[in-house]
Amino acid sequence: MASSPPRPKIGIALAGGGFLGATYELGALAALSEAVDGLDLTRLDSYVGVSAGAFVAACLANGIRVHEMVRMYVESDGGPESFDPALLLRPDWTSYLHALDRLPGHLAESAQGGVRGLAGGLKGAGWAVVEKGLRSLPLGLLDSNVAEAKLASLFAQAGRSNDFRKLNTTLRIVATDLERGEPVEFGAKGHDDVPITRAVSASSAVPGLFRPVRINGHSYVDGALTKTLHASVALDQGARLVLCVNPLVPYGMPAGHPHPKGQAVTASLSTVLRQTIRTVIRSRMTVGLEKYRITHPQAKILLIEPSREDADTFFTNIFNLSNRRRLCEHAYQSTRVNLLARYDELAPLFMQFGYHLNREILSQPGLELVRGVPPVDQAWMRSRKLGRTHRQLSLVLDDLERHLQLRGLMH
């Protein structure tokens, strides 16, 4: 009896976007995993992550399901695996102390430079002082070590690993070598001895917010500096279908139906920078996707991202727990709408890879991903008192209820 041909390889490439990006990606991936029958996002052939996407990709490669990550990261329900983004808001005191230690010398240099600059006028003196002053700033404002340790504790549990070489799949975390200005694929040969969590920290080290991460004598920063998605990594590994999620899209206020916050894009420096960065990222990604059509003509790419008119995603304050839940639910619902609108295009695509895009699930009303904010009596405290075994049983029952709901067996 002839054996059936092997299934074409499927990969996933997740872009960055900070706390907001990870939250959006989880909502979008939850919608995708529910809508495609048989698709298990923890059993793909290759995973590629950049910045915030590195965190999500590393968890998926370790067998942590999207819905588990929603509980850990979005709902922050107080369980032992909760991963509150506030862990990344602790000051990097080491960088501050180093900056203070250098300050006297830099102040002296600034004074000398200012005096020398007077020969060229006040403008020259001013720029000399500014240049020396910038050298006195800390290399990073926030400390990623606490979050890295938390992630390491998650990967230390049975069935998971913090070692690229011990995973049952291929994981690549992309960071930028600061001295060379080149991308590096952690997990590839020659860079696979680095702990996964260390690679995630390096890929997420946004310049100015986090100090560069030192690994084997090199300094690494955000992997998004060179490319937005790095989907080519999965394509080069033989993936015939790459599922891509990009959370960062520039906001475009719809004509005739302006959003109340639309004018706020130019209201502050932070929103101007946000819009500028997103415009550059999206433009660069468009060029990359067009290039893949030439370099990998047999491969297919499914891109999921917010619409340009999505003001809810653009203006969300992600550090508020209720806003984080709201954004994840919004990403889940908007992705469901998007997949349903593209059903005629996507259903044949998934069929090529042996999967079925379920129109009934996409059309089913009332589905929600994120559990509501706990009432005043604090269900979180009650869950802690139940003990870990009882809490795990409660989560299993939640999963069972959701499975039945997705199959239309509950009313």
CSV table of C-alpha atoms in Angstrom, one decimal:
chain,number,residue,atom,x,y,z
A,1,MET,CA,0.0,0.0,0.0
A,2,ALA,CA,1.5,3.3,-1.1
A,3,SER,CA,2.1,5.8,1.7
A,4,SER,CA,0.5,9.2,1.3
A,5,PRO,CA,2.9,12.1,0.5
A,6,PRO,CA,4.1,14.2,3.4
A,7,ARG,CA,2.2,17.3,4.3
A,8,PRO,CA,3.8,20.5,3.0
A,9,LYS,CA,5.6,22.3,5.7
A,10,ILE,CA,3.9,25.2,7.5
A,11,GLY,CA,5.7,28.0,9.4
A,12,ILE,CA,4.7,31.0,11.4
A,13,ALA,CA,6.5,34.4,11.5
A,14,LEU,CA,5.5,36.9,14.1
A,15,ALA,CA,6.5,40.6,14.0
A,16,GLY,CA,7.2,42.9,17.0
A,17,GLY,CA,5.2,45.6,18.5
A,18,GLY,CA,5.9,45.6,22.3
A,19,PHE,CA,3.2,44.8,24.8
A,20,LEU,CA,0.5,45.9,22.3
A,21,GLY,CA,2.0,43.6,19.6
A,22,ALA,CA,2.0,40.5,21.8
A,23,THR,CA,-1.6,41.2,22.9
A,24,TYR,CA,-2.8,41.7,19.3
A,25,GLU,CA,-1.0,38.6,18.1
A,26,LEU,CA,-2.6,36.4,20.8
A,27,GLY,CA,-6.1,37.5,19.9
A,28,ALA,CA,-5.5,37.1,16.1
A,29,LEU,CA,-3.9,33.6,16.5
A,30,ALA,CA,-6.7,32.4,18.8
A,31,ALA,CA,-9.2,33.3,16.1
A,32,LEU,CA,-7.1,31.5,13.5
A,33,SER,CA,-6.6,28.4,15.5
A,34,GLU,CA,-10.3,28.1,16.2
A,35,ALA,CA,-11.4,28.7,12.6
A,36,VAL,CA,-9.1,26.2,10.9
A,37,ASP,CA,-10.0,22.6,11.7
A,38,GLY,CA,-7.0,20.5,12.6
A,39,LEU,CA,-4.5,23.3,12.7
A,40,ASP,CA,-2.4,23.1,15.9
A,41,LEU,CA,-0.3,26.2,16.2
A,42,THR,CA,2.0,24.4,18.7
A,43,ARG,CA,2.9,21.7,16.1
A,44,LEU,CA,4.1,23.6,13.1
A,45,ASP,CA,7.3,22.9,11.2
A,46,SER,CA,9.0,26.3,11.9
A,47,TYR,CA,8.7,29.3,14.1
A,48,VAL,CA,10.2,32.7,13.6
A,49,GLY,CA,9.8,35.5,16.1
A,50,VAL,CA,11.0,39.1,16.3
A,51,SER,CA,10.8,41.3,19.4
A,52,ALA,CA,7.4,40.8,21.0
A,53,GLY,CA,6.7,38.1,18.4
A,54,ALA,CA,9.8,36.2,19.7
A,55,PHE,CA,8.0,35.8,23.1
A,56,VAL,CA,4.9,34.4,21.4
A,57,ALA,CA,6.8,32.2,19.0
A,58,ALA,CA,9.0,30.7,21.7
A,59,CYS,CA,6.0,29.8,23.8
A,60,LEU,CA,4.2,28.2,20.8
A,61,ALA,CA,7.4,26.2,20.0
A,62,ASN,CA,7.4,25.0,23.6
A,63,GLY,CA,3.9,23.7,23.3
A,64,ILE,CA,2.1,26.5,25.1
A,65,ARG,CA,-1.2,27.0,23.4
A,66,VAL,CA,-2.5,30.4,22.5
A,67,HIS,CA,-5.4,30.2,24.9
A,68,GLU,CA,-3.0,29.4,27.7
A,69,MET,CA,-1.0,32.5,26.8
A,70,VAL,CA,-4.1,34.6,26.9
A,71,ARG,CA,-4.7,33.5,30.5
A,72,MET,CA,-1.1,34.1,31.4
A,73,TYR,CA,-0.4,37.4,29.6
A,74,VAL,CA,-3.7,39.1,28.9
A,75,GLU,CA,-6.0,38.0,31.7
A,76,SER,CA,-3.2,37.8,34.3
A,77,ASP,CA,-5.5,35.7,36.5
A,78,GLY,CA,-2.9,35.3,39.3
A,79,GLY,CA,-2.1,31.7,38.6
A,80,PRO,CA,1.5,30.4,38.8
A,81,GLU,CA,2.1,31.0,35.1
A,82,SER,CA,0.8,34.6,35.0
A,83,PHE,CA,3.1,36.9,33.0
A,84,ASP,CA,2.2,40.5,33.8
A,85,PRO,CA,3.8,43.0,31.4
A,86,ALA,CA,4.5,45.2,34.5
A,87,LEU,CA,7.5,42.9,35.0
A,88,LEU,CA,9.1,44.9,32.1
A,89,LEU,CA,8.5,48.3,33.8
A,90,ARG,CA,11.1,48.0,36.4
A,91,PRO,CA,13.9,50.6,36.1
A,92,ASP,CA,17.3,49.4,34.9
A,93,TRP,CA,19.2,50.5,38.0
A,94,THR,CA,22.5,49.1,36.6
A,95,SER,CA,22.4,51.4,33.6
A,96,TYR,CA,21.4,54.3,35.8
A,97,LEU,CA,24.4,53.7,38.2
A,98,HIS,CA,26.8,53.3,35.2
A,99,ALA,CA,25.5,56.6,33.8
A,100,LEU,CA,26.0,58.4,37.1
A,101,ASP,CA,29.5,57.0,37.4
A,102,ARG,CA,30.3,58.4,34.0
A,103,LEU,CA,28.6,61.7,34.6
A,104,PRO,CA,31.4,63.7,36.2
A,105,GLY,CA,33.8,62.9,33.4
A,106,HIS,CA,31.2,63.7,30.7
A,107,LEU,CA,30.3,67.0,32.4
A,108,ALA,CA,34.0,68.0,32.4
A,109,GLU,CA,34.3,67.0,28.7
A,110,SER,CA,31.1,69.0,27.9
A,111,ALA,CA,32.5,72.1,29.6
A,112,GLN,CA,35.7,71.8,27.6
A,113,GLY,CA,33.9,71.1,24.4
A,114,GLY,CA,31.6,74.1,25.0
A,115,VAL,CA,34.6,76.4,25.5
A,116,ARG,CA,36.3,75.1,22.3
A,117,GLY,CA,33.0,75.4,20.5
A,118,LEU,CA,32.8,79.1,21.3
A,119,ALA,CA,35.4,79.6,18.6
A,120,GLY,CA,32.7,78.7,16.1
A,121,GLY,CA,30.0,80.7,17.9
A,122,LEU,CA,27.3,79.9,20.4
A,123,LYS,CA,25.7,77.3,18.1
A,124,GLY,CA,28.9,75.3,18.0
A,125,ALA,CA,29.2,75.5,21.8
A,126,GLY,CA,25.6,74.4,22.3
A,127,TRP,CA,25.9,71.3,20.1
A,128,ALA,CA,29.1,70.3,21.8
A,129,VAL,CA,27.4,70.3,25.2
A,130,VAL,CA,24.4,68.4,23.8
A,131,GLU,CA,26.6,65.7,22.2
A,132,LYS,CA,28.5,65.1,25.4
A,133,GLY,CA,25.3,65.2,27.4
A,134,LEU,CA,23.7,62.4,25.3
A,135,ARG,CA,26.7,60.2,26.2
A,136,SER,CA,25.8,60.6,29.8
A,137,LEU,CA,22.4,59.0,29.4
A,138,PRO,CA,21.8,55.4,30.6
A,139,LEU,CA,22.0,52.7,27.9
A,140,GLY,CA,18.5,51.5,28.9
A,141,LEU,CA,15.6,52.7,31.0
A,142,LEU,CA,13.9,49.4,31.8
A,143,ASP,CA,15.2,46.1,33.1
A,144,SER,CA,14.4,43.0,31.1
A,145,ASN,CA,16.1,40.5,33.5
A,146,VAL,CA,13.0,39.9,35.7
A,147,ALA,CA,10.8,39.1,32.7
A,148,GLU,CA,13.6,36.9,31.3
A,149,ALA,CA,13.8,34.9,34.6
A,150,LYS,CA,10.0,34.5,34.6
A,151,LEU,CA,10.0,33.2,31.1
A,152,ALA,CA,12.9,30.8,32.0
A,153,SER,CA,10.7,29.4,34.8
A,154,LEU,CA,7.9,28.7,32.3
A,155,PHE,CA,10.3,26.8,30.0
A,156,ALA,CA,11.8,24.8,32.9
A,157,GLN,CA,8.5,22.9,33.4
A,158,ALA,CA,8.1,19.3,32.2
A,159,GLY,CA,7.7,19.0,28.5
A,160,ARG,CA,9.3,22.4,27.7
A,161,SER,CA,12.9,23.5,27.1
A,162,ASN,CA,15.0,26.6,27.2
A,163,ASP,CA,17.4,24.9,24.7
A,164,PHE,CA,16.8,25.4,21.0
A,165,ARG,CA,18.5,22.0,20.3
A,166,LYS,CA,16.0,20.1,22.5
A,167,LEU,CA,12.8,21.4,20.9
A,168,ASN,CA,10.7,19.1,18.7
A,169,THR,CA,10.5,21.8,16.1
A,170,THR,CA,12.6,24.6,14.5
A,171,LEU,CA,12.6,27.9,16.3
A,172,ARG,CA,14.5,31.0,15.2
A,173,ILE,CA,14.6,34.2,17.2
A,174,VAL,CA,16.0,37.1,15.2
A,175,ALA,CA,18.0,39.9,16.9
A,176,THR,CA,20.3,42.6,15.5
A,177,ASP,CA,24.1,42.5,16.1
A,178,LEU,CA,24.7,46.1,17.1
A,179,GLU,CA,28.4,46.2,16.2
A,180,ARG,CA,27.8,44.7,12.7
A,181,GLY,CA,24.4,46.0,12.0
A,182,GLU,CA,23.3,42.6,10.8
A,183,PRO,CA,20.5,40.2,11.7
A,184,VAL,CA,21.4,37.0,13.7
A,185,GLU,CA,19.2,34.0,13.8
A,186,PHE,CA,19.4,32.5,17.3
A,187,GLY,CA,18.6,28.8,17.1
A,188,ALA,CA,20.6,28.4,13.8
A,189,LYS,CA,23.8,26.5,13.8
A,190,GLY,CA,26.5,28.4,15.6
A,191,HIS,CA,23.9,30.4,17.6
A,192,ASP,CA,21.9,27.5,19.1
A,193,ASP,CA,23.8,27.2,22.4
A,194,VAL,CA,22.2,30.4,23.6
A,195,PRO,CA,19.2,30.0,26.0
A,196,ILE,CA,15.9,30.7,24.2
A,197,THR,CA,15.0,33.2,26.9
A,198,ARG,CA,18.3,35.1,26.4
A,199,ALA,CA,17.6,35.3,22.7
A,200,VAL,CA,14.1,36.6,23.3
A,201,SER,CA,15.5,39.4,25.5
A,202,ALA,CA,18.0,40.3,22.8
A,203,SER,CA,15.4,40.4,20.1
A,204,SER,CA,13.2,42.5,22.3
A,205,ALA,CA,15.8,45.0,23.4
A,206,VAL,CA,14.4,48.2,21.9
A,207,PRO,CA,17.2,50.8,21.8
A,208,GLY,CA,16.7,53.4,24.4
A,209,LEU,CA,14.2,51.4,26.4
A,210,PHE,CA,16.4,48.4,27.1
A,211,ARG,CA,20.2,48.2,27.2
A,212,PRO,CA,21.8,46.0,24.5
A,213,VAL,CA,22.0,42.3,25.5
A,214,ARG,CA,25.5,40.9,25.6
A,215,ILE,CA,25.8,37.4,24.2
A,216,ASN,CA,29.2,35.7,23.5
A,217,GLY,CA,31.0,39.0,23.2
A,218,HIS,CA,28.5,40.8,21.0
A,219,SER,CA,25.8,43.3,21.8
A,220,TYR,CA,22.3,42.7,20.4
A,221,VAL,CA,19.2,44.8,20.1
A,222,ASP,CA,15.7,44.6,18.6
A,223,GLY,CA,15.5,42.2,15.6
A,224,ALA,CA,13.0,44.5,13.8
A,225,LEU,CA,15.7,47.0,13.0
A,226,THR,CA,16.7,45.0,9.9
A,227,LYS,CA,13.3,43.4,8.8
A,228,THR,CA,9.7,43.5,10.0
A,229,LEU,CA,8.8,39.8,9.9
A,230,HIS,CA,11.8,37.8,8.8
A,231,ALA,CA,9.4,35.4,7.1
A,232,SER,CA,12.2,34.5,4.7
A,233,VAL,CA,13.7,32.5,7.5
A,234,ALA,CA,10.8,30.1,7.5
A,235,LEU,CA,10.6,30.1,3.7
A,236,ASP,CA,14.3,29.2,3.5
A,237,GLN,CA,13.6,26.2,5.8
A,238,GLY,CA,11.2,24.8,3.3
A,239,ALA,CA,7.8,26.2,4.5
A,240,ARG,CA,5.2,26.2,1.8
A,241,LEU,CA,2.8,28.2,3.8
A,242,VAL,CA,3.8,30.9,6.3
A,243,LEU,CA,1.3,32.4,8.7
A,244,CYS,CA,2.4,36.0,9.4
A,245,VAL,CA,1.0,38.4,12.0
A,246,ASN,CA,2.0,42.1,12.0
A,247,PRO,CA,0.4,44.2,14.7
A,248,LEU,CA,1.9,47.6,13.6
A,249,VAL,CA,-0.1,49.3,10.9
A,250,PRO,CA,-0.2,53.1,10.4
A,251,TYR,CA,-3.6,54.7,11.3
A,252,GLY,CA,-5.6,56.1,8.4
A,253,MET,CA,-8.7,58.0,9.5
A,254,PRO,CA,-11.6,57.0,7.2
A,255,ALA,CA,-13.0,59.7,5.0
A,256,GLY,CA,-16.5,60.8,5.9
A,257,HIS,CA,-16.5,58.7,9.2
A,258,PRO,CA,-13.7,60.3,11.3
A,259,HIS,CA,-12.9,58.6,14.6
A,260,PRO,CA,-13.1,60.9,17.7
A,261,LYS,CA,-9.4,60.2,18.4
A,262,GLY,CA,-8.3,60.5,14.8
A,263,GLN,CA,-6.9,64.0,15.0
A,264,ALA,CA,-4.8,62.9,18.0
A,265,VAL,CA,-2.3,61.3,15.6
A,266,THR,CA,-0.6,64.7,15.5
A,267,ALA,CA,-1.5,65.8,19.0
A,268,SER,CA,1.7,64.7,20.7
A,269,LEU,CA,5.3,63.6,20.0
A,270,SER,CA,4.5,60.1,21.1
A,271,THR,CA,1.7,59.6,18.6
A,272,VAL,CA,3.7,61.3,15.8
A,273,LEU,CA,6.5,58.9,16.5
A,274,ARG,CA,4.1,55.9,16.7
A,275,GLN,CA,2.6,56.8,13.4
A,276,THR,CA,6.0,57.4,11.8
A,277,ILE,CA,7.4,54.1,13.0
A,278,ARG,CA,4.4,52.1,11.9
A,279,THR,CA,4.5,53.8,8.4
A,280,VAL,CA,8.1,52.8,8.0
A,281,ILE,CA,7.6,49.2,9.3
A,282,ARG,CA,4.5,48.6,7.1
A,283,SER,CA,6.2,50.1,4.0
A,284,ARG,CA,9.3,47.9,4.5
A,285,MET,CA,7.2,44.8,5.0
A,286,THR,CA,5.3,45.4,1.8
A,287,VAL,CA,8.6,45.5,-0.1
A,288,GLY,CA,9.6,42.2,1.6
A,289,LEU,CA,6.4,40.4,0.8
A,290,GLU,CA,6.7,41.4,-2.9
A,291,LYS,CA,10.2,40.1,-2.9
A,292,TYR,CA,9.1,36.7,-1.6
A,293,ARG,CA,6.8,36.3,-4.6
A,294,ILE,CA,10.0,36.2,-6.7
A,295,THR,CA,12.4,34.4,-4.5
A,296,HIS,CA,9.9,31.7,-3.3
A,297,PRO,CA,7.2,31.6,-6.0
A,298,GLN,CA,5.8,28.2,-4.8
A,299,ALA,CA,5.2,29.4,-1.3
A,300,LYS,CA,2.1,31.0,0.1
A,301,ILE,CA,1.9,33.7,2.7
A,302,LEU,CA,-1.1,34.5,4.9
A,303,LEU,CA,-0.8,37.9,6.5
A,304,ILE,CA,-3.0,39.0,9.4
A,305,GLU,CA,-2.9,42.5,10.6
A,306,PRO,CA,-5.2,45.4,11.8
A,307,SER,CA,-6.9,47.5,9.2
A,308,ARG,CA,-5.6,51.0,8.6
A,309,GLU,CA,-8.8,52.4,10.1
A,310,ASP,CA,-8.4,50.4,13.3
A,311,ALA,CA,-8.3,53.3,15.8
A,312,ASP,CA,-8.9,50.9,18.8
A,313,THR,CA,-5.6,49.2,18.2
A,314,PHE,CA,-3.6,52.3,17.5
A,315,PHE,CA,-4.8,54.3,20.5
A,316,THR,CA,-4.9,51.6,23.2
A,317,ASN,CA,-3.0,52.1,26.4
A,318,ILE,CA,-1.8,48.6,26.9
A,319,PHE,CA,-0.6,48.9,30.5
A,320,ASN,CA,-4.1,49.1,31.8
A,321,LEU,CA,-5.4,45.5,32.5
A,322,SER,CA,-8.9,46.2,31.2
A,323,ASN,CA,-7.5,47.8,28.0
A,324,ARG,CA,-5.2,44.8,27.5
A,325,ARG,CA,-8.2,42.5,27.7
A,326,ARG,CA,-10.2,44.7,25.5
A,327,LEU,CA,-7.5,44.9,22.8
A,328,CYS,CA,-7.0,41.1,22.8
A,329,GLU,CA,-10.8,40.6,22.4
A,330,HIS,CA,-10.9,43.2,19.6
A,331,ALA,CA,-8.0,41.5,17.8
A,332,TYR,CA,-9.9,38.1,18.1
A,333,GLN,CA,-13.2,39.5,16.8
A,334,SER,CA,-11.7,41.6,14.0
A,335,THR,CA,-9.6,38.6,12.8
A,336,ARG,CA,-12.7,36.4,12.7
A,337,VAL,CA,-14.5,39.1,10.6
A,338,ASN,CA,-11.5,39.3,8.3
A,339,LEU,CA,-11.2,35.5,7.9
A,340,LEU,CA,-14.9,35.3,7.1
A,341,ALA,CA,-14.7,38.1,4.6
A,342,ARG,CA,-11.8,36.3,2.9
A,343,TYR,CA,-13.4,32.9,3.1
A,344,ASP,CA,-13.6,32.3,-0.7
A,345,GLU,CA,-9.9,33.2,-1.0
A,346,LEU,CA,-8.6,31.4,2.1
A,347,ALA,CA,-10.7,28.2,2.1
A,348,PRO,CA,-9.0,26.8,-1.0
A,349,LEU,CA,-5.6,27.9,0.3
A,350,PHE,CA,-6.0,25.8,3.5
A,351,MET,CA,-7.4,22.9,1.5
A,352,GLN,CA,-4.1,22.7,-0.3
A,353,PHE,CA,-2.4,21.9,3.0
A,354,GLY,CA,-5.1,19.5,4.3
A,355,TYR,CA,-7.0,21.9,6.5
A,356,HIS,CA,-10.6,23.1,6.5
A,357,LEU,CA,-11.6,26.7,7.2
A,358,ASN,CA,-14.7,26.4,9.2
A,359,ARG,CA,-17.3,29.0,8.0
A,360,GLU,CA,-19.8,27.9,10.8
A,361,ILE,CA,-17.3,28.8,13.5
A,362,LEU,CA,-16.5,32.1,11.9
A,363,SER,CA,-20.2,32.9,11.5
A,364,GLN,CA,-21.2,31.7,15.0
A,365,PRO,CA,-22.4,34.7,17.1
A,366,GLY,CA,-21.6,35.3,20.7
A,367,LEU,CA,-18.1,33.8,20.8
A,368,GLU,CA,-15.7,35.6,23.1
A,369,LEU,CA,-12.1,34.9,23.8
A,370,VAL,CA,-11.2,36.9,26.9
A,371,ARG,CA,-13.0,36.4,30.2
A,372,GLY,CA,-14.5,39.6,31.7
A,373,VAL,CA,-12.9,41.7,34.4
A,374,PRO,CA,-13.4,40.0,37.8
A,375,PRO,CA,-16.1,41.5,40.0
A,376,VAL,CA,-15.5,43.3,43.2
A,377,ASP,CA,-15.5,40.0,45.2
A,378,GLN,CA,-12.3,39.1,43.3
A,379,ALA,CA,-12.6,35.7,41.7
A,380,TRP,CA,-8.8,35.8,41.5
A,381,MET,CA,-8.5,35.5,45.3
A,382,ARG,CA,-11.0,32.6,45.3
A,383,SER,CA,-9.0,30.8,42.6
A,384,ARG,CA,-5.8,31.0,44.7
A,385,LYS,CA,-7.6,29.6,47.8
A,386,LEU,CA,-8.9,26.7,45.7
A,387,GLY,CA,-5.3,25.5,45.3
A,388,ARG,CA,-3.4,24.6,42.2
A,389,THR,CA,-5.1,21.3,41.5
A,390,HIS,CA,-8.6,22.7,41.7
A,391,ARG,CA,-7.6,25.7,39.7
A,392,GLN,CA,-6.2,23.5,36.9
A,393,LEU,CA,-9.5,21.5,36.9
A,394,SER,CA,-11.4,24.7,36.5
A,395,LEU,CA,-9.3,25.7,33.5
A,396,VAL,CA,-9.8,22.2,32.0
A,397,LEU,CA,-13.6,22.7,32.4
A,398,ASP,CA,-13.3,26.1,30.7
A,399,ASP,CA,-11.5,24.5,27.8
A,400,LEU,CA,-14.2,21.8,27.5
A,401,GLU,CA,-17.0,24.4,27.6
A,402,ARG,CA,-15.3,26.4,24.9
A,403,HIS,CA,-14.7,23.3,22.7
A,404,LEU,CA,-18.4,22.4,22.9
A,405,GLN,CA,-19.4,26.0,22.2
A,406,LEU,CA,-17.2,26.1,19.1
A,407,ARG,CA,-18.8,22.9,17.9
A,408,GLY,CA,-22.3,24.4,18.3
A,409,LEU,CA,-23.4,21.9,20.9
A,410,MET,CA,-24.2,24.5,23.5
A,411,HIS,CA,-27.0,27.1,23.3
